[in-house]
Coordinates of N, CA and C in Angstrom, one line a residue:
M1 N -7.2 -4.9 13.9 CA -6.9 -5.7 12.4 C -8.0 -5.5 11.6
G2 N -9.2 -5.2 12.1 CA -10.3 -5.0 11.1 C -10.1 -3.8 10.2
Q3 N -9.4 -2.9 10.8 CA -9.5 -1.6 9.7 C -8.5 -1.6 8.6
F4 N -7.8 -2.9 8.4 CA -6.9 -3.0 7.1 C -7.7 -3.8 6.2
L5 N -7.6 -3.4 5.1 CA -8.1 -4.3 3.8 C -7.1 -4.8 3.0
L6 N -6.9 -6.2 3.0 CA -5.9 -6.6 2.2 C -6.1 -6.5 0.8
A7 N -5.1 -6.1 0.1 CA -5.1 -5.9 -1.4 C -5.0 -7.5 -1.9
S8 N -5.3 -7.7 -2.9 CA -5.4 -9.1 -3.6 C -3.9 -9.7 -3.4
K9 N -3.0 -8.7 -4.0 CA -1.6 -9.3 -4.1 C -1.0 -9.7 -2.6
E10 N -1.4 -9.0 -1.6 CA -1.2 -9.3 -0.2 C -1.8 -10.5 0.3
Y11 N -3.0 -10.6 -0.1 CA -4.0 -11.7 0.2 C -3.3 -13.1 -0.3
D12 N -3.0 -13.0 -1.5 CA -2.4 -14.1 -2.3 C -0.9 -14.5 -1.6
N13 N -0.1 -13.4 -1.5 CA 1.4 -13.6 -1.1 C 1.3 -14.1 0.3
L14 N 0.3 -13.8 1.1 CA 0.3 -14.5 2.6 C -0.5 -15.7 2.7
G15 N -1.1 -16.2 1.6 CA -2.1 -17.4 1.5 C -3.0 -17.4 2.7
F16 N -3.7 -16.0 2.5 CA -4.6 -15.6 3.3 C -5.9 -16.4 3.7
R17 N -6.2 -17.1 2.5 CA -7.4 -18.1 2.7 C -7.3 -19.1 3.9
H18 N -6.0 -19.8 3.7 CA -5.4 -20.8 4.4 C -5.0 -20.3 6.0
L19 N -4.5 -19.3 6.0 CA -3.9 -18.5 7.0 C -5.2 -18.0 8.1
S20 N -6.2 -17.5 7.4 CA -7.3 -17.2 8.2 C -8.2 -18.3 8.8
W21 N -8.0 -19.7 8.2 CA -8.8 -20.9 8.8 C -7.9 -21.4 10.0
L22 N -6.5 -21.3 9.6 CA -5.7 -21.6 10.9 C -5.8 -20.8 12.2
Y23 N -6.1 -19.5 11.8 CA -6.1 -18.6 12.9 C -7.6 -18.8 13.8
W24 N -8.5 -19.0 13.0 CA -10.0 -19.1 13.7 C -9.7 -20.5 14.3
H25 N -9.3 -21.5 13.7 CA -9.1 -22.7 14.6 C -8.4 -22.5 15.9
A26 N -7.4 -21.7 15.9 CA -6.7 -21.4 17.0 C -7.7 -20.7 18.1
V27 N -8.3 -19.6 17.6 CA -9.1 -18.9 18.5 C -10.0 -19.7 19.2
C28 N -10.7 -20.6 18.3 CA -11.9 -21.4 19.0 C -11.3 -22.8 19.6
A29 N -10.2 -23.0 19.5 CA -9.6 -24.4 20.1 C -9.9 -24.1 21.7
P30 N -9.9 -25.6 22.2 CA -9.9 -25.4 23.7 C -8.5 -25.2 24.3
M31 N -8.5 -24.4 25.3 CA -7.2 -23.9 25.8 C -6.1 -24.6 26.0
H32 N -6.2 -26.0 26.0 CA -4.9 -26.8 26.2 C -4.1 -27.2 25.0
I33 N -5.2 -27.2 23.7 CA -4.6 -27.2 22.4 C -4.4 -26.0 21.7
A34 N -4.8 -24.9 22.1 CA -4.8 -23.7 21.3 C -3.2 -23.3 21.1
P35 N -2.4 -23.5 21.9 CA -1.1 -23.1 21.5 C -0.5 -23.8 20.3
V36 N -1.0 -25.0 20.2 CA -0.3 -25.9 18.9 C -1.1 -25.0 17.7
H37 N -2.4 -24.5 17.8 CA -3.2 -23.9 16.4 C -2.4 -22.6 16.5
F38 N -2.3 -21.9 17.5 CA -1.6 -20.7 17.1 C -0.1 -20.5 16.6
G39 N 0.7 -21.6 17.3 CA 2.1 -22.0 16.6 C 1.9 -22.4 15.3
A40 N 0.8 -22.9 14.6 CA 0.7 -23.4 13.4 C 0.4 -22.1 12.5
S41 N -0.3 -21.4 12.9 CA -0.7 -20.1 12.3 C 0.4 -19.1 12.1
I42 N 1.3 -19.1 13.2 CA 2.3 -18.2 13.2 C 3.7 -18.8 12.2
E43 N 3.5 -20.0 12.2 CA 4.7 -20.6 11.3 C 4.2 -20.8 9.9
A44 N 2.9 -20.7 9.4 CA 2.4 -20.6 8.3 C 2.7 -19.2 7.8
L45 N 2.3 -18.1 8.5 CA 2.5 -16.7 8.4 C 3.9 -16.4 7.8
Q46 N 4.9 -17.0 8.8 CA 6.3 -16.8 8.7 C 6.8 -17.3 7.5
K47 N 6.2 -18.8 7.3 CA 6.7 -19.6 5.9 C 6.5 -18.8 4.5
T48 N 5.1 -18.3 4.4 CA 4.8 -17.8 3.4 C 5.3 -16.2 3.1
Y49 N 5.6 -15.6 4.2 CA 6.2 -14.2 3.9 C 7.7 -14.6 3.8
T50 N 8.5 -15.4 4.3 CA 9.7 -15.5 4.0 C 10.0 -16.1 2.7
E51 N 9.1 -16.8 2.2 CA 9.4 -17.4 0.9 C 9.0 -16.1 -0.2
T52 N 8.2 -15.1 0.2 CA 7.9 -14.1 -0.8 C 9.1 -13.0 -0.7
H53 N 9.9 -13.3 0.5 CA 10.9 -12.0 0.6 C 12.2 -12.7 0.8
E54 N 12.6 -13.8 0.1 CA 13.8 -14.5 0.4 C 14.8 -13.9 -0.1
K55 N 14.9 -12.7 -0.7 CA 16.0 -11.9 -1.2 C 16.5 -11.2 0.0
F56 N 15.4 -10.8 0.8 CA 15.8 -9.9 2.1 C 15.8 -10.8 3.4
I57 N 15.4 -12.0 3.6 CA 15.4 -12.8 4.8 C 16.2 -13.9 4.6
N58 N 17.4 -14.2 5.1 CA 18.1 -15.4 4.8 C 17.5 -16.6 5.8
T59 N 17.3 -17.4 4.8 CA 16.4 -18.8 5.5 C 17.5 -20.0 5.5
K60 N 18.9 -19.7 5.3 CA 19.8 -20.9 5.2 C 20.8 -20.5 6.2
L61 N 21.6 -21.5 6.3 CA 23.0 -21.4 7.2 C 24.0 -20.9 6.5
L62 N 24.3 -21.7 5.4 CA 25.5 -21.4 4.3 C 25.1 -20.9 3.2
D63 N 26.0 -20.0 2.6 CA 25.5 -19.6 1.2 C 25.6 -20.7 0.3
K64 N 25.0 -20.4 -1.1 CA 25.1 -21.5 -2.0 C 26.3 -22.2 -2.3
D65 N 27.3 -21.4 -2.5 CA 28.5 -22.1 -2.8 C 29.0 -23.1 -1.8
N66 N 29.2 -22.5 -0.7 CA 29.7 -23.4 0.7 C 28.6 -24.6 0.9
W67 N 27.3 -24.5 0.9 CA 26.3 -25.4 0.9 C 26.8 -26.6 -0.2
K68 N 27.1 -26.1 -1.4 CA 27.2 -27.2 -2.5 C 28.4 -28.0 -2.0
K69 N 29.4 -27.3 -1.9 CA 30.7 -28.0 -1.2 C 30.5 -29.0 -0.2
L70 N 29.8 -28.5 0.8 CA 29.5 -29.4 2.0 C 28.6 -30.5 1.7
K71 N 27.4 -30.3 0.8 CA 26.6 -31.5 0.4 C 27.3 -32.5 -0.2
K72 N 28.3 -32.1 -1.3 CA 29.0 -33.0 -1.9 C 29.8 -33.9 -1.0
E73 N 30.8 -33.3 -0.1 CA 31.3 -34.0 0.8 C 30.5 -34.9 1.5
L74 N 29.5 -34.5 2.1 CA 28.5 -35.2 2.9 C 28.0 -36.5 2.2
K75 N 27.5 -36.1 0.8 CA 27.0 -37.4 0.1 C 28.1 -38.3 -0.2
N76 N 29.4 -37.9 -0.5 CA 30.7 -38.7 -0.6 C 30.8 -39.6 0.6
T77 N 30.9 -39.0 1.8 CA 31.0 -39.6 3.0 C 29.9 -40.7 3.2
L78 N 28.6 -40.2 3.2 CA 27.5 -41.2 3.4 C 27.6 -42.6 2.5
S79 N 28.1 -42.3 1.3 CA 28.2 -43.4 0.2 C 29.3 -44.4 0.8
E80 N 30.2 -43.8 1.3 CA 31.5 -44.7 1.6 C 31.1 -45.5 3.0
L81 N 30.1 -45.2 3.8 CA 30.0 -45.9 5.0 C 29.3 -47.3 5.0
S82 N 29.8 -47.9 5.7 CA 29.0 -49.3 5.6 C 27.8 -49.6 6.5
T83 N 26.9 -49.0 5.8 CA 25.4 -49.1 6.3 C 24.6 -49.9 5.3
D84 N 23.3 -50.1 5.6 CA 22.6 -50.8 4.8 C 21.9 -49.6 3.8
E85 N 21.4 -50.1 2.7 CA 21.0 -49.1 1.8 C 19.7 -48.2 2.2
A86 N 18.9 -48.8 3.0 CA 17.6 -48.0 3.7 C 18.2 -46.8 4.5
T87 N 19.1 -47.2 5.2 CA 19.8 -46.4 6.3 C 20.4 -45.1 5.6
T88 N 21.3 -45.3 4.4 CA 21.9 -44.4 3.5 C 21.0 -43.5 3.0
C89 N 19.8 -44.0 2.3 CA 19.0 -43.2 1.8 C 18.1 -42.4 2.8
I90 N 17.9 -42.9 4.1 CA 17.2 -42.1 5.2 C 18.1 -40.9 5.2
L91 N 19.5 -40.8 5.6 CA 20.5 -40.0 5.7 C 20.6 -38.9 4.6
L92 N 20.6 -39.5 3.2 CA 20.8 -38.7 2.2 C 19.5 -37.9 2.3
N93 N 18.2 -38.4 2.4 CA 17.1 -37.5 2.3 C 17.0 -36.4 3.6
K94 N 17.7 -36.6 4.6 CA 17.8 -35.6 5.8 C 18.9 -34.5 5.5
L95 N 19.5 -34.7 4.4 CA 20.6 -33.5 4.0 C 20.1 -32.2 3.5
S96 N 18.9 -32.4 2.9 CA 18.2 -31.3 2.6 C 17.7 -30.2 3.8
E97 N 17.5 -30.8 4.8 CA 17.4 -30.1 6.3 C 18.5 -29.6 6.7
F98 N 19.6 -29.9 6.6 CA 20.9 -29.7 7.2 C 21.3 -28.3 7.1
N99 N 21.0 -27.4 6.1 CA 21.4 -26.3 5.7 C 20.3 -25.2 6.3
K100 N 19.2 -25.8 7.1 CA 18.1 -25.1 7.6 C 18.6 -24.5 8.9
P101 N 18.4 -23.1 9.4 CA 18.7 -22.8 10.6 C 17.6 -23.3 11.5
P102 N 17.9 -23.3 13.0 CA 16.8 -23.6 13.7 C 15.6 -22.6 13.7
Q103 N 14.3 -22.8 14.1 CA 13.6 -22.0 14.3 C 13.5 -20.6 14.8
N104 N 14.1 -20.6 15.8 CA 14.3 -19.3 16.8 C 15.1 -18.4 15.7
I105 N 16.2 -18.9 15.0 CA 17.1 -18.0 14.2 C 16.1 -17.4 13.1
V106 N 15.5 -18.3 12.4 CA 14.6 -17.7 11.3 C 13.8 -16.7 12.1
V107 N 13.2 -16.8 13.0 CA 12.3 -15.7 13.7 C 13.0 -14.5 14.1
E108 N 14.1 -14.7 14.6 CA 14.9 -13.4 14.7 C 15.5 -12.6 13.4
R109 N 15.7 -13.4 12.4 CA 16.0 -12.5 11.0 C 14.7 -12.0 10.4
L110 N 13.5 -12.8 10.8 CA 12.1 -12.1 10.3 C 11.8 -10.9 11.1
F111 N 11.9 -11.0 12.3 CA 11.5 -9.8 13.3 C 12.5 -8.7 13.0
A112 N 13.9 -9.1 12.7 CA 14.7 -7.8 12.4 C 14.4 -7.2 10.9
F113 N 13.8 -8.2 10.0 CA 13.5 -7.4 8.9 C 12.2 -6.6 9.1
L114 N 11.5 -7.1 9.8 CA 10.0 -6.3 10.1 C 10.2 -5.1 11.0
S115 N 11.4 -4.9 11.6 CA 11.8 -4.1 12.4 C 10.8 -4.2 13.8
L116 N 10.5 -5.5 14.3 CA 9.9 -5.7 15.1 C 11.0 -6.3 16.5
E117 N 10.5 -6.2 17.6 CA 11.3 -7.0 18.7 C 10.4 -7.9 19.6
L118 N 11.0 -9.2 19.7 CA 10.1 -9.9 20.6 C 10.4 -9.7 22.2
G119 N 9.5 -9.6 23.1 CA 10.1 -9.3 24.5 C 10.2 -10.8 24.9
T120 N 10.7 -10.8 26.2 CA 11.2 -12.0 27.0 C 9.8 -12.8 27.1
V121 N 8.9 -12.3 27.5 CA 7.6 -13.2 27.8 C 7.1 -13.8 26.5
E122 N 7.3 -12.8 25.3 CA 6.7 -13.5 24.1 C 7.5 -14.8 23.5
K123 N 8.7 -14.8 24.0 CA 9.5 -15.6 23.4 C 9.4 -17.0 24.3
A124 N 9.3 -16.7 25.7 CA 8.8 -17.8 26.6 C 7.5 -18.5 26.3
A125 N 6.6 -17.8 25.7 CA 5.2 -18.3 25.4 C 5.3 -19.5 24.3
W126 N 6.6 -19.2 23.6 CA 6.6 -20.3 22.4 C 6.6 -21.8 23.0
K127 N 7.2 -21.8 24.4 CA 7.3 -23.3 24.8 C 6.2 -23.9 24.9
Q128 N 4.9 -23.1 25.0 CA 3.6 -23.7 25.4 C 3.2 -24.4 23.8
R129 N 3.6 -23.9 22.9 CA 3.2 -24.5 21.7 C 4.0 -25.8 21.4
N130 N 5.2 -25.8 22.0 CA 6.0 -27.1 21.8 C 5.4 -28.4 22.7
L131 N 5.0 -27.8 24.0 CA 4.5 -28.6 25.2 C 3.1 -29.2 24.7
A132 N 2.4 -28.3 24.2 CA 1.0 -28.9 23.8 C 1.1 -29.8 22.6
G133 N 1.9 -29.4 21.6 CA 2.2 -30.3 20.3 C 2.8 -31.7 20.6
H134 N 3.3 -31.7 21.8 CA 4.1 -33.0 22.3 C 3.2 -33.7 23.4
G135 N 2.2 -33.3 23.5 CA 1.3 -33.9 24.6 C 1.9 -33.8 26.1
G136 N 2.4 -32.5 26.3 CA 2.8 -32.3 27.6 C 1.8 -32.0 28.4
E137 N 2.1 -32.3 29.7 CA 1.2 -32.4 30.7 C 1.0 -30.8 31.3
I138 N -0.2 -30.4 31.4 CA -0.3 -29.1 32.1 C -0.4 -29.2 33.7
K139 N 0.6 -28.9 34.4 CA 0.8 -29.1 35.7 C -0.3 -28.3 36.4
D140 N -0.6 -28.9 37.9 CA -1.6 -28.4 38.6 C -1.2 -26.9 38.9
G141 N -2.0 -25.8 38.5 CA -1.5 -24.6 39.1 C -1.0 -23.8 38.0
N142 N -0.9 -24.5 36.8 CA -0.3 -23.8 35.8 C -1.4 -23.4 34.6
C143 N -2.7 -23.4 34.8 CA -3.6 -23.0 33.9 C -3.5 -21.6 33.5
I144 N -3.4 -20.9 34.6 CA -3.3 -19.3 34.4 C -2.1 -19.0 33.7
Q145 N -0.7 -19.7 33.7 CA 0.2 -19.4 32.8 C 0.0 -19.9 31.3
L146 N -0.8 -20.9 31.0 CA -1.1 -21.4 29.7 C -2.1 -20.4 29.2
I147 N -3.1 -19.6 29.9 CA -3.9 -18.8 29.4 C -3.2 -17.6 29.1
T148 N -2.2 -17.1 29.9 CA -1.5 -15.9 29.5 C -0.5 -16.1 28.3
D149 N -0.1 -17.5 28.3 CA 0.9 -17.8 27.1 C 0.1 -17.8 25.7
V150 N -1.0 -18.2 25.7 CA -1.8 -18.3 24.5 C -2.5 -16.8 24.1
K151 N -2.5 -16.0 25.1 CA -2.7 -14.5 24.8 C -1.4 -14.0 24.1
L152 N -0.3 -14.3 24.7 CA 1.1 -13.9 24.0 C 1.4 -14.4 22.5
L153 N 0.9 -15.7 22.3 CA 1.0 -16.2 21.2 C 0.1 -15.5 20.0
K154 N -1.1 -15.2 20.5 CA -2.0 -14.4 19.7 C -1.7 -12.9 19.2
I155 N -1.1 -12.5 20.5 CA -0.3 -11.1 20.2 C 0.8 -11.3 19.0
R156 N 1.6 -12.2 19.1 CA 2.5 -12.4 18.4 C 2.3 -12.5 16.7
F157 N 1.3 -13.3 16.7 CA 0.8 -13.5 15.3 C 0.1 -12.1 14.8
H158 N -0.6 -11.3 15.7 CA -1.3 -10.0 15.3 C 0.0 -9.0 15.0
R159 N 1.0 -8.9 15.5 CA 2.1 -8.1 15.3 C 2.5 -8.3 14.1
M160 N 3.0 -9.6 13.8 CA 3.7 -10.1 12.6 C 2.7 -9.7 11.4
L161 N 1.3 -9.9 11.5 CA 0.5 -9.7 10.3 C 0.5 -8.2 10.0
L162 N 0.3 -7.5 11.2 CA 0.0 -6.1 11.1 C 1.0 -5.7 10.4
S163 N 2.4 -5.9 10.6 CA 3.8 -5.3 10.1 C 3.8 -5.7 8.7
M164 N 3.3 -7.0 8.4 CA 3.6 -7.3 7.0 C 2.5 -6.7 6.0
I165 N 1.3 -6.4 6.5 CA 0.3 -5.8 5.7 C 0.2 -4.1 5.7
G166 N 0.7 -3.8 6.8 CA 0.8 -2.3 7.0 C 2.0 -1.4 7.3
G167 N 3.2 -2.2 7.3 CA 4.4 -1.6 7.4 C 4.5 -1.2 8.9
N168 N 5.7 -0.6 9.2 CA 6.2 0.0 10.5 C 5.9 1.4 10.7
D169 N 4.8 2.0 10.1 CA 4.8 3.4 10.4 C 4.4 3.8 11.8
N170 N 4.5 4.9 12.3 CA 4.3 5.0 13.8 C 2.9 5.3 14.2
N171 N 2.0 5.1 13.3 CA 0.6 5.1 13.6 C -0.1 3.8 13.7
L172 N 0.7 2.6 13.6 CA 0.1 1.2 13.8 C 0.2 0.8 15.3
Y173 N -0.7 0.3 15.9 CA -0.7 -0.3 17.1 C -1.4 -1.6 17.3
Y174 N -1.1 -2.1 18.3 CA -1.8 -3.6 18.7 C -2.4 -3.4 20.0
Y175 N -3.1 -4.1 20.3 CA -3.8 -4.3 21.6 C -3.0 -5.5 22.6
D176 N -2.5 -5.3 23.6 CA -1.8 -6.1 24.5 C -2.7 -6.7 25.3
Y177 N -3.2 -8.0 25.0 CA -4.1 -8.7 25.7 C -3.8 -9.4 27.1
Y178 N -2.2 -9.4 27.1 CA -1.4 -10.0 28.0 C -1.7 -9.1 29.4
T179 N -1.2 -7.8 29.0 CA -0.8 -7.0 30.2 C -2.3 -6.4 30.8
I180 N -2.6 -6.5 32.1 CA -3.7 -6.0 32.8 C -3.7 -4.5 32.5
G181 N -4.9 -4.0 31.7 CA -5.0 -2.8 31.7 C -5.7 -2.1 32.8
D182 N -6.2 -0.7 32.5 CA -6.9 -0.2 33.5 C -8.5 -0.2 33.3
S183 N -9.1 0.4 33.8 CA -10.7 0.2 33.6 C -11.2 0.2 32.4
N184 N -10.7 1.0 31.6 CA -11.1 1.1 30.2 C -10.6 -0.1 29.3
G185 N -10.0 -1.0 29.8 CA -9.6 -2.4 28.9 C -8.1 -2.5 28.8
Y186 N -8.1 -3.3 27.7 CA -6.6 -3.5 27.0 C -5.7 -2.1 26.8
I187 N -4.2 -2.6 27.1 CA -3.2 -1.6 26.8 C -3.1 -1.5 25.3
K188 N -3.0 -0.4 24.8 CA -2.6 -0.1 23.2 C -1.2 0.2 23.2
R189 N -0.4 -0.6 22.4 CA 1.0 -0.3 22.3 C 1.5 -0.2 20.9
K190 N 2.5 0.4 20.6 CA 3.0 0.9 19.4 C 3.4 -0.7 18.8
L191 N 3.2 -0.7 17.5 CA 3.5 -2.0 16.9 C 5.0 -2.5 17.1
T192 N 5.9 -1.7 17.1 CA 7.4 -2.0 17.2 C 7.7 -2.4 18.6
D193 N 6.9 -2.2 19.7 CA 7.2 -2.4 20.9 C 6.8 -3.7 21.4
P194 N 7.6 -4.3 22.2 CA 7.3 -5.7 22.4 C 6.4 -5.7 23.8
V195 N 5.8 -6.9 24.2 CA 5.0 -6.9 25.4 C 6.1 -6.9 26.5
P196 N 5.9 -5.9 27.5 CA 7.0 -5.9 28.3 C 6.8 -7.0 29.6

């Protein structure tokens, strides 16, 4: 990644000042909590990129017109329920989240736009982010799995960032820290190729 210099527009569009702090906190974090920090870095990068490319990456379930109709109906229904005012207010506030697709769908749409593919092991590593974020226990013997999943989350971040700042020409590669390489070190893969 060191060979790329971010133009000021890309730097600002990606919120790189904030993003770089998130990333370095992830790199320096203790292994049991590193997945949370890498997850936060990935989500921040994804959020800023999709916001600046909203014309190309759909981050809603329903189009504007259909959502407007449904929202109106839901508001009418909520106002007719026999609940206390506080509960109605909470439900109305949750409406804004109702049209947002689940995280995995947003990721699929983003990766399709970037012409990247997530491999099976890369998708599975995301569970470590949720496990660590919710205080899940690392079972005996699962430390190796945790370490490899952290490597996969790091690769996911690298692939996204490289694609966002450098495009998908055939000359872009990333280092696969997950797969055991030969005596020369890590395996170098095309940016578009997932970790096998």
